[in-house]
PDB file of C-alpha atoms in Angstrom:
ATOM      1  CA  MET A   1      18.467  -2.984 -13.734  1.00  0.00           C
ATOM      2  CA  THR A   2      20.316  -0.881 -11.111  1.00  0.00           C
ATOM      3  CA  GLU A   3      19.395   1.187  -8.388  1.00  0.00           C
ATOM      4  CA  PHE A   4      18.489   4.528  -9.314  1.00  0.00           C
ATOM      5  CA  GLU A   5      16.832   8.664  -7.675  1.00  0.00           C
ATOM      6  CA  MET A   6      12.748   8.482  -8.204  1.00  0.00           C
ATOM      7  CA  ALA A   7      12.214  11.994  -7.291  1.00  0.00           C
ATOM      8  CA  GLY A   8      12.422  13.254 -10.923  1.00  0.00           C
ATOM      9  CA  LEU A   9       9.861  11.064 -12.042  1.00  0.00           C
ATOM     10  CA  THR A  10       6.751  12.917 -14.012  1.00  0.00           C
ATOM     11  CA  PRO A  11       4.009  10.642 -14.085  1.00  0.00           C
ATOM     12  CA  GLN A  12       1.090  11.226 -17.108  1.00  0.00           C
ATOM     13  CA  HIS A  13      -1.852   9.870 -14.326  1.00  0.00           C
ATOM     14  CA  PHE A  14      -1.124  10.356 -11.050  1.00  0.00           C
ATOM     15  CA  LEU A  15       0.667  13.164  -8.610  1.00  0.00           C
ATOM     16  CA  TRP A  16       4.185  11.837  -7.395  1.00  0.00           C
ATOM     17  CA  GLU A  17       5.972  13.787  -5.077  1.00  0.00           C
ATOM     18  CA  VAL A  18       9.633  12.754  -2.698  1.00  0.00           C
ATOM     19  CA  LYS A  19      10.540  14.601   0.152  1.00  0.00           C
ATOM     20  CA  ASP A  20      13.319  13.807   2.898  1.00  0.00           C
ATOM     21  CA  ARG A  21      12.908  10.210   1.451  1.00  0.00           C
ATOM     22  CA  ILE A  22       9.213   9.572   1.941  1.00  0.00           C
ATOM     23  CA  ALA A  23       7.417   9.237  -1.530  1.00  0.00           C
ATOM     24  CA  THR A  24       3.422  11.119  -1.664  1.00  0.00           C
ATOM     25  CA  VAL A  25       1.391   9.076  -4.653  1.00  0.00           C
ATOM     26  CA  ARG A  26      -2.422  10.705  -5.261  1.00  0.00           C
ATOM     27  CA  LEU A  27      -4.296  10.382  -8.181  1.00  0.00           C
ATOM     28  CA  ASN A  28      -5.736  13.050  -9.537  1.00  0.00           C
ATOM     29  CA  ARG A  29      -8.983  13.090 -10.633  1.00  0.00           C
ATOM     30  CA  PRO A  30     -10.792  14.926  -7.818  1.00  0.00           C
ATOM     31  CA  GLU A  31     -14.081  16.127  -9.745  1.00  0.00           C
ATOM     32  CA  ARG A  32     -15.077  12.297 -10.086  1.00  0.00           C
ATOM     33  CA  LYS A  33     -13.677  11.641  -6.968  1.00  0.00           C
ATOM     34  CA  ASN A  34     -10.854  10.048  -8.597  1.00  0.00           C
ATOM     35  CA  PRO A  35     -11.156   6.760 -10.397  1.00  0.00           C
ATOM     36  CA  LEU A  36      -8.904   4.600 -11.837  1.00  0.00           C
ATOM     37  CA  SER A  37      -8.188   4.031 -15.882  1.00  0.00           C
ATOM     38  CA  PHE A  38      -6.727   1.838 -17.756  1.00  0.00           C
ATOM     39  CA  GLU A  39      -3.340   3.854 -18.027  1.00  0.00           C
ATOM     40  CA  SER A  40      -2.838   4.792 -14.433  1.00  0.00           C
ATOM     41  CA  TYR A  41      -3.347   1.033 -13.467  1.00  0.00           C
ATOM     42  CA  ALA A  42       0.022   0.227 -15.238  1.00  0.00           C
ATOM     43  CA  GLU A  43       1.957   3.372 -14.399  1.00  0.00           C
ATOM     44  CA  LEU A  44       0.938   2.519 -10.638  1.00  0.00           C
ATOM     45  CA  ARG A  45       2.255  -1.553 -11.612  1.00  0.00           C
ATOM     46  CA  ASP A  46       4.737  -0.176 -13.213  1.00  0.00           C
ATOM     47  CA  THR A  47       6.304   3.004 -10.354  1.00  0.00           C
ATOM     48  CA  PHE A  48       6.109   1.024  -7.592  1.00  0.00           C
ATOM     49  CA  ARG A  49       7.896  -2.513  -9.444  1.00  0.00           C
ATOM     50  CA  LYS A  50      11.023   0.571 -10.013  1.00  0.00           C
ATOM     51  CA  LEU A  51      10.215   1.211  -5.863  1.00  0.00           C
ATOM     52  CA  VAL A  52      12.799  -1.834  -5.654  1.00  0.00           C
ATOM     53  CA  TYR A  53      15.387  -0.314  -7.285  1.00  0.00           C
ATOM     54  CA  ALA A  54      15.164   3.543  -5.758  1.00  0.00           C
ATOM     55  CA  THR A  55      18.033   4.781  -3.578  1.00  0.00           C
ATOM     56  CA  ASP A  56      15.981   7.905  -2.700  1.00  0.00           C
ATOM     57  CA  VAL A  57      12.592   6.107  -1.212  1.00  0.00           C
ATOM     58  CA  ASP A  58      12.353   4.809   2.129  1.00  0.00           C
ATOM     59  CA  VAL A  59       8.247   5.298   3.215  1.00  0.00           C
ATOM     60  CA  VAL A  60       5.175   5.567   0.490  1.00  0.00           C
ATOM     61  CA  ILE A  61       1.902   7.565   1.361  1.00  0.00           C
ATOM     62  CA  PHE A  62      -0.914   7.404  -0.443  1.00  0.00           C
ATOM     63  CA  ALA A  63      -2.564   9.656  -0.328  1.00  0.00           C
ATOM     64  CA  SER A  64      -6.423  11.268  -0.962  1.00  0.00           C
ATOM     65  CA  ASN A  65      -7.279  14.424  -3.346  1.00  0.00           C
ATOM     66  CA  GLN A  66      -9.537  17.181  -2.441  1.00  0.00           C
ATOM     67  CA  GLY A  67     -11.611  14.619   0.170  1.00  0.00           C
ATOM     68  CA  ASN A  68     -11.795  11.565  -1.198  1.00  0.00           C
ATOM     69  CA  PHE A  69      -8.871   8.500  -2.204  1.00  0.00           C
ATOM     70  CA  CYS A  70     -10.418   6.546  -4.911  1.00  0.00           C
ATOM     71  CA  SER A  71     -13.391   5.482  -6.612  1.00  0.00           C
ATOM     72  CA  GLY A  72     -12.344   2.467  -8.002  1.00  0.00           C
ATOM     73  CA  GLY A  73     -12.277   1.624 -11.698  1.00  0.00           C
ATOM     74  CA  ASP A  74     -13.674   4.507 -13.767  1.00  0.00           C
ATOM     75  CA  VAL A  75     -17.223   3.470 -14.863  1.00  0.00           C
ATOM     76  CA  HIS A  76     -17.110   4.823 -18.411  1.00  0.00           C
ATOM     77  CA  GLU A  77     -13.081   4.243 -18.985  1.00  0.00           C
ATOM     78  CA  ILE A  78     -13.026   0.704 -17.641  1.00  0.00           C
ATOM     79  CA  ILE A  79     -16.334  -0.908 -16.718  1.00  0.00           C
ATOM     80  CA  GLY A  80     -18.271  -0.315 -20.323  1.00  0.00           C
ATOM     81  CA  PRO A  81     -15.098  -1.160 -22.237  1.00  0.00           C
ATOM     82  CA  LEU A  82     -14.830  -4.691 -20.658  1.00  0.00           C
ATOM     83  CA  THR A  83     -17.993  -5.778 -21.347  1.00  0.00           C
ATOM     84  CA  LYS A  84     -17.410  -5.653 -24.870  1.00  0.00           C
ATOM     85  CA  MET A  85     -13.570  -7.688 -24.470  1.00  0.00           C
ATOM     86  CA  ASN A  86     -12.825 -11.302 -25.036  1.00  0.00           C
ATOM     87  CA  MET A  87     -12.007 -13.334 -22.351  1.00  0.00           C
ATOM     88  CA  LYS A  88      -8.332 -12.823 -23.632  1.00  0.00           C
ATOM     89  CA  GLU A  89      -8.495  -9.557 -22.790  1.00  0.00           C
ATOM     90  CA  LEU A  90     -10.255  -9.359 -20.002  1.00  0.00           C
ATOM     91  CA  LEU A  91      -7.432 -12.175 -18.639  1.00  0.00           C
ATOM     92  CA  ALA A  92      -5.061  -9.731 -19.675  1.00  0.00           C
ATOM     93  CA  PHE A  93      -6.467  -7.103 -17.767  1.00  0.00           C
ATOM     94  CA  THR A  94      -7.717  -8.740 -14.547  1.00  0.00           C
ATOM     95  CA  ARG A  95      -4.056 -10.110 -14.326  1.00  0.00           C
ATOM     96  CA  MET A  96      -2.978  -6.147 -14.543  1.00  0.00           C
ATOM     97  CA  THR A  97      -4.953  -5.127 -12.064  1.00  0.00           C
ATOM     98  CA  GLY A  98      -3.430  -7.847  -9.209  1.00  0.00           C
ATOM     99  CA  ASP A  99       0.159  -7.186 -10.597  1.00  0.00           C
ATOM    100  CA  LEU A 100      -0.618  -3.672  -8.968  1.00  0.00           C
ATOM    101  CA  VAL A 101      -0.958  -5.340  -5.739  1.00  0.00           C
ATOM    102  CA  LYS A 102       2.130  -7.679  -6.083  1.00  0.00           C
ATOM    103  CA  ALA A 103       3.814  -4.468  -7.026  1.00  0.00           C
ATOM    104  CA  MET A 104       3.101  -2.640  -3.899  1.00  0.00           C
ATOM    105  CA  ILE A 105       3.590  -6.249  -2.085  1.00  0.00           C
ATOM    106  CA  GLY A 106       6.734  -6.699  -3.222  1.00  0.00           C
ATOM    107  CA  CYS A 107       8.109  -2.675  -3.769  1.00  0.00           C
ATOM    108  CA  GLY A 108      10.064  -3.193  -0.380  1.00  0.00           C
ATOM    109  CA  LYS A 109       9.024   0.213   0.851  1.00  0.00           C
ATOM    110  CA  PRO A 110       6.370   0.499   3.528  1.00  0.00           C
ATOM    111  CA  ILE A 111       3.001   2.094   1.819  1.00  0.00           C
ATOM    112  CA  ILE A 112       1.026   4.333   4.352  1.00  0.00           C
ATOM    113  CA  SER A 113      -2.152   4.777   2.853  1.00  0.00           C
ATOM    114  CA  ALA A 114      -4.236   8.162   4.285  1.00  0.00           C
ATOM    115  CA  VAL A 115      -7.941   7.823   3.134  1.00  0.00           C
ATOM    116  CA  ASP A 116     -10.484  10.831   2.981  1.00  0.00           C
ATOM    117  CA  GLY A 117     -13.783  10.058   1.837  1.00  0.00           C
ATOM    118  CA  ILE A 118     -14.574   7.666  -0.816  1.00  0.00           C
ATOM    119  CA  CYS A 119     -12.513   4.977  -0.615  1.00  0.00           C
ATOM    120  CA  VAL A 120     -14.044   2.098  -2.992  1.00  0.00           C
ATOM    121  CA  GLY A 121     -14.052  -0.866  -5.016  1.00  0.00           C
ATOM    122  CA  ALA A 122      -9.579  -0.949  -6.759  1.00  0.00           C
ATOM    123  CA  GLY A 123      -9.558   2.049  -3.910  1.00  0.00           C
ATOM    124  CA  ALA A 124     -10.128  -0.214  -1.468  1.00  0.00           C
ATOM    125  CA  ILE A 125      -7.794  -2.373  -2.397  1.00  0.00           C
ATOM    126  CA  VAL A 126      -5.480   0.062  -2.723  1.00  0.00           C
ATOM    127  CA  ALA A 127      -5.342  -0.028   1.207  1.00  0.00           C
ATOM    128  CA  MET A 128      -6.020  -2.771   1.823  1.00  0.00           C
ATOM    129  CA  ALA A 129      -2.568  -3.838  -0.140  1.00  0.00           C
ATOM    130  CA  SER A 130      -0.472  -0.899   1.990  1.00  0.00           C
ATOM    131  CA  ASP A 131       1.337  -1.913   5.071  1.00  0.00           C
ATOM    132  CA  LEU A 132      -0.646   0.746   7.194  1.00  0.00           C
ATOM    133  CA  ARG A 133      -3.679   2.216   6.978  1.00  0.00           C
ATOM    134  CA  VAL A 134      -4.811   5.820   8.602  1.00  0.00           C
ATOM    135  CA  ALA A 135      -8.044   7.488   7.980  1.00  0.00           C
ATOM    136  CA  THR A 136     -10.935   9.944   9.230  1.00  0.00           C
ATOM    137  CA  PRO A 137     -14.541   9.716  10.413  1.00  0.00           C
ATOM    138  CA  ASP A 138     -15.946  10.245   7.400  1.00  0.00           C
ATOM    139  CA  ALA A 139     -13.886   7.677   5.238  1.00  0.00           C
ATOM    140  CA  LYS A 140     -16.032   5.217   3.335  1.00  0.00           C
ATOM    141  CA  CYS A 141     -14.517   1.993   2.066  1.00  0.00           C
ATOM    142  CA  ALA A 142     -16.244  -0.925   0.434  1.00  0.00           C
ATOM    143  CA  PHE A 143     -15.405  -3.990  -0.929  1.00  0.00           C
ATOM    144  CA  LEU A 144     -18.370  -3.445  -3.696  1.00  0.00           C
ATOM    145  CA  PHE A 145     -17.499  -5.426  -6.616  1.00  0.00           C
ATOM    146  CA  THR A 146     -21.050  -8.098  -5.963  1.00  0.00           C
ATOM    147  CA  ARG A 147     -22.417  -4.795  -6.921  1.00  0.00           C
ATOM    148  CA  VAL A 148     -21.354  -4.145  -9.671  1.00  0.00           C
ATOM    149  CA  GLY A 149     -22.348  -8.144 -10.790  1.00  0.00           C
ATOM    150  CA  LEU A 150     -18.397  -9.608  -9.809  1.00  0.00           C
ATOM    151  CA  ALA A 151     -17.112 -11.735  -6.943  1.00  0.00           C
ATOM    152  CA  GLY A 152     -15.652 -10.342  -4.404  1.00  0.00           C
ATOM    153  CA  CYS A 153     -12.599 -12.503  -4.716  1.00  0.00           C
ATOM    154  CA  ASP A 154     -10.552  -8.928  -7.154  1.00  0.00           C
ATOM    155  CA  MET A 155      -6.256  -8.112  -6.894  1.00  0.00           C
ATOM    156  CA  GLY A 156      -6.065 -10.430  -3.783  1.00  0.00           C
ATOM    157  CA  ALA A 157      -9.361  -9.996  -1.834  1.00  0.00           C
ATOM    158  CA  CYS A 158     -10.166 -13.226  -0.512  1.00  0.00           C
ATOM    159  CA  ALA A 159      -6.156 -13.640   0.704  1.00  0.00           C
ATOM    160  CA  MET A 160      -5.735 -10.594   2.346  1.00  0.00           C
ATOM    161  CA  LEU A 161      -8.437  -8.588   3.553  1.00  0.00           C
ATOM    162  CA  PRO A 162      -9.689 -12.267   5.943  1.00  0.00           C
ATOM    163  CA  ARG A 163      -6.362 -12.031   7.065  1.00  0.00           C
ATOM    164  CA  ILE A 164      -6.925  -8.400   8.163  1.00  0.00           C
ATOM    165  CA  ILE A 165     -10.249  -7.740   9.416  1.00  0.00           C
ATOM    166  CA  GLY A 166     -11.379 -11.970  10.343  1.00  0.00           C
ATOM    167  CA  GLN A 167     -13.176 -14.102   7.593  1.00  0.00           C
ATOM    168  CA  GLY A 168     -16.798 -13.455   9.020  1.00  0.00           C
ATOM    169  CA  ARG A 169     -16.074  -9.686   8.251  1.00  0.00           C
ATOM    170  CA  ALA A 170     -14.324 -10.465   5.457  1.00  0.00           C
ATOM    171  CA  ALA A 171     -17.167 -12.597   3.988  1.00  0.00           C
ATOM    172  CA  GLU A 172     -19.898  -9.998   5.170  1.00  0.00           C
ATOM    173  CA  LEU A 173     -18.492  -7.043   2.992  1.00  0.00           C
ATOM    174  CA  LEU A 174     -17.522  -9.354   0.285  1.00  0.00           C
ATOM    175  CA  TYR A 175     -20.769 -10.819  -0.378  1.00  0.00           C
ATOM    176  CA  THR A 176     -22.385  -7.521   0.027  1.00  0.00           C
ATOM    177  CA  GLY A 177     -20.660  -4.813  -1.422  1.00  0.00           C
ATOM    178  CA  ARG A 178     -21.724  -2.595   1.630  1.00  0.00           C
ATOM    179  CA  VAL A 179     -19.887   0.801   3.152  1.00  0.00           C
ATOM    180  CA  MET A 180     -17.597  -0.294   6.420  1.00  0.00           C
ATOM    181  CA  SER A 181     -17.846   2.597   8.194  1.00  0.00           C
ATOM    182  CA  ALA A 182     -14.672   4.237   9.419  1.00  0.00           C
ATOM    183  CA  ASP A 183     -15.526   3.579  13.046  1.00  0.00           C
ATOM    184  CA  GLU A 184     -16.151  -0.619  12.109  1.00  0.00           C
ATOM    185  CA  GLY A 185     -12.579  -0.411  10.166  1.00  0.00           C
ATOM    186  CA  GLU A 186     -10.816   0.935  13.316  1.00  0.00           C
ATOM    187  CA  ARG A 187     -12.280  -1.044  15.373  1.00  0.00           C
ATOM    188  CA  TRP A 188     -11.634  -4.270  12.845  1.00  0.00           C
ATOM    189  CA  GLY A 189      -7.807  -3.338  12.616  1.00  0.00           C
ATOM    190  CA  PHE A 190      -8.301  -1.877   8.907  1.00  0.00           C
ATOM    191  CA  TRP A 191      -7.716   1.879  10.007  1.00  0.00           C
ATOM    192  CA  ASN A 192      -4.613   1.466  12.311  1.00  0.00           C
ATOM    193  CA  ALA A 193      -5.875   4.660  13.429  1.00  0.00           C
ATOM    194  CA  LEU A 194      -8.434   7.722  12.548  1.00  0.00           C
ATOM    195  CA  HIS A 195      -7.954  10.978  12.273  1.00  0.00           C
ATOM    196  CA  ALA A 196      -9.474  14.610  11.450  1.00  0.00           C
ATOM    197  CA  PRO A 197      -9.468  15.603   7.731  1.00  0.00           C
ATOM    198  CA  GLU A 198      -7.411  19.034   8.726  1.00  0.00           C
ATOM    199  CA  ALA A 199      -5.187  16.711  10.706  1.00  0.00           C
ATOM    200  CA  LEU A 200      -4.802  13.753   8.062  1.00  0.00           C
ATOM    201  CA  GLU A 201      -1.555  14.141   6.027  1.00  0.00           C
ATOM    202  CA  ALA A 202       0.649  15.269   8.725  1.00  0.00           C
ATOM    203  CA  GLU A 203       0.184  12.522  10.771  1.00  0.00           C
ATOM    204  CA  ALA A 204       0.665  10.129   8.356  1.00  0.00           C
ATOM    205  CA  LEU A 205       3.703  12.354   7.616  1.00  0.00           C
ATOM    206  CA  LYS A 206       4.284  11.784  10.684  1.00  0.00           C
ATOM    207  CA  LEU A 207       4.123   8.120  11.020  1.00  0.00           C
ATOM    208  CA  ALA A 208       6.115   7.742   8.127  1.00  0.00           C
ATOM    209  CA  GLN A 209       9.057   9.963   9.194  1.00  0.00           C
ATOM    210  CA  ARG A 210       8.872   7.899  12.458  1.00  0.00           C
ATOM    211  CA  ILE A 211       9.466   4.503   9.367  1.00  0.00           C
ATOM    212  CA  ALA A 212      12.053   6.158   7.945  1.00  0.00           C
ATOM    213  CA  ALA A 213      14.358   7.588  10.743  1.00  0.00           C
ATOM    214  CA  GLY A 214      14.062   3.538  11.973  1.00  0.00           C
ATOM    215  CA  PRO A 215      16.606   0.885   9.797  1.00  0.00           C
ATOM    216  CA  THR A 216      15.077   1.211   6.783  1.00  0.00           C
ATOM    217  CA  PHE A 217      17.313  -1.934   5.535  1.00  0.00           C
ATOM    218  CA  ALA A 218      16.069  -4.047   8.344  1.00  0.00           C
ATOM    219  CA  HIS A 219      12.439  -2.291   7.206  1.00  0.00           C
ATOM    220  CA  GLY A 220      12.451  -4.073   3.941  1.00  0.00           C
ATOM    221  CA  ILE A 221      13.439  -7.344   5.603  1.00  0.00           C
ATOM    222  CA  THR A 222      10.287  -7.149   7.826  1.00  0.00           C
ATOM    223  CA  LYS A 223       8.056  -6.333   4.863  1.00  0.00           C
ATOM    224  CA  THR A 224       9.083  -9.305   3.163  1.00  0.00           C
ATOM    225  CA  GLN A 225       8.664 -11.900   6.129  1.00  0.00           C
ATOM    226  CA  ILE A 226       5.163 -10.195   6.779  1.00  0.00           C
ATOM    227  CA  ASN A 227       3.888 -11.364   2.920  1.00  0.00           C
ATOM    228  CA  GLN A 228       6.474 -14.273   2.469  1.00  0.00           C
ATOM    229  CA  GLU A 229       5.055 -16.086   6.044  1.00  0.00           C
ATOM    230  CA  TRP A 230       1.584 -16.094   4.875  1.00  0.00           C
ATOM    231  CA  ASN A 231       2.407 -19.779   3.051  1.00  0.00           C
ATOM    232  CA  MET A 232       4.142 -20.799   5.656  1.00  0.00           C
ATOM    233  CA  GLY A 233       4.245 -22.873   8.298  1.00  0.00           C
ATOM    234  CA  LEU A 234       5.637 -22.562  11.856  1.00  0.00           C
ATOM    235  CA  GLU A 235       8.677 -24.304  11.537  1.00  0.00           C
ATOM    236  CA  GLN A 236       9.010 -22.586   8.363  1.00  0.00           C
ATOM    237  CA  ALA A 237       8.190 -19.458   9.288  1.00  0.00           C
ATOM    238  CA  ILE A 238      10.996 -19.334  12.417  1.00  0.00           C
ATOM    239  CA  GLU A 239      13.524 -20.363  10.130  1.00  0.00           C
ATOM    240  CA  ALA A 240      13.425 -17.802   7.448  1.00  0.00           C
ATOM    241  CA  GLU A 241      13.959 -15.500  10.653  1.00  0.00           C
ATOM    242  CA  ALA A 242      16.432 -16.671  12.053  1.00  0.00           C
ATOM    243  CA  GLN A 243      18.189 -16.287   8.392  1.00  0.00           C
ATOM    244  CA  ALA A 244      16.837 -13.013   7.870  1.00  0.00           C
ATOM    245  CA  GLN A 245      17.451 -11.928  11.265  1.00  0.00           C
ATOM    246  CA  ALA A 246      21.168 -12.979  10.773  1.00  0.00           C
ATOM    247  CA  ILE A 247      21.483 -10.866   7.987  1.00  0.00           C
ATOM    248  CA  CYS A 248      20.240  -7.857   9.663  1.00  0.00           C
ATOM    249  CA  MET A 249      22.999  -8.453  11.660  1.00  0.00           C
ATOM    250  CA  GLN A 250      25.421  -7.490   9.583  1.00  0.00           C
ATOM    251  CA  THR A 251      24.392  -4.394   8.842  1.00  0.00           C
ATOM    252  CA  GLN A 252      25.620  -1.087  10.218  1.00  0.00           C
ATOM    253  CA  ASP A 253      22.446   0.061  11.803  1.00  0.00           C
ATOM    254  CA  PHE A 254      22.950  -2.644  14.372  1.00  0.00           C
ATOM    255  CA  VAL A 255      26.513  -2.291  14.691  1.00  0.00           C
ATOM    256  CA  ARG A 256      25.030   1.596  15.078  1.00  0.00           C
ATOM    257  CA  ALA A 257      22.107   1.026  17.764  1.00  0.00           C
ATOM    258  CA  TYR A 258      24.010  -1.008  19.785  1.00  0.00           C
ATOM    259  CA  ASN A 259      27.454   1.987  19.757  1.00  0.00           C
ATOM    260  CA  ALA A 260      23.945   4.437  20.772  1.00  0.00           C
ATOM    261  CA  PHE A 261      22.660   1.986  23.281  1.00  0.00           C
ATOM    262  CA  VAL A 262      26.076   1.788  24.931  1.00  0.00           C
ATOM    263  CA  ALA A 263      26.539   5.383  25.192  1.00  0.00           C
ATOM    264  CA  LYS A 264      23.134   6.490  26.485  1.00  0.00           C
ATOM    265  CA  GLU A 265      22.294   8.606  22.419  1.00  0.00           C
ATOM    266  CA  LYS A 266      19.613   7.988  20.381  1.00  0.00           C
ATOM    267  CA  PRO A 267      20.830   5.777  17.173  1.00  0.00           C
ATOM    268  CA  VAL A 268      20.902   7.408  14.472  1.00  0.00           C
ATOM    269  CA  PHE A 269      20.415   5.033  11.074  1.00  0.00           C
ATOM    270  CA  GLU A 270      21.487   4.925   7.638  1.00  0.00           C
ATOM    271  CA  GLY A 271      19.960   2.197   5.783  1.00  0.00           C
ATOM    272  CA  ASN A 272      22.946  -0.094   5.767  1.00  0.00           C
TER     273      ASN A 272
END
């Protein structure tokens, strides 16, 4: 697939906007607290896969909509039909949902989730799979799979959540399905910061702008290394970072930073 621009994307199952190299995506069923459907899962997966090749997007904000982030899989449109599927169909579905997380991790762009209100089930997974997470004091996050008779190991939760908040805390949330309060989430490192509802998106945008103003090619390398080094020993990780940093030293952004330092100016990065 060749490189292309994504500003003109017109998805059917969520809202999409690109401005100043920052993409904003938000689910668009606020009357139901923004649940996911089979179709929105698939379209989000495909969109994040395409982001690898996007030339006009450097950062993504996954935003809330009218006071809520995501209420998870739609009870009537997903949960009900799943109870009638055979094993082959069920495995196809669970692999598709996992592919959304893989696509978010592999898209090459930093993702910021800006969470207000309800953020549960698959919505909590989307927040978890983001690189950075900001929320309001009223945000309610829950990995509630056990409350519908399922295991807590959904879409990578048992691998990723312990790395973010610690094994014991993750185990409690995944076994009980209880709500993690915003204060707990911030103390535990799940939320990078808490902001008032009226300031949430402005703060998320400010963070996105700061990242987008940096060396975006190098940011893509950072995202790759953060995720790939989960499976490496320390010596392998150090070698991988040596190679990654040598690649970044070949960029013009590295030269720009040096020249700006010598001139006592602020560097202007171009992502190359």
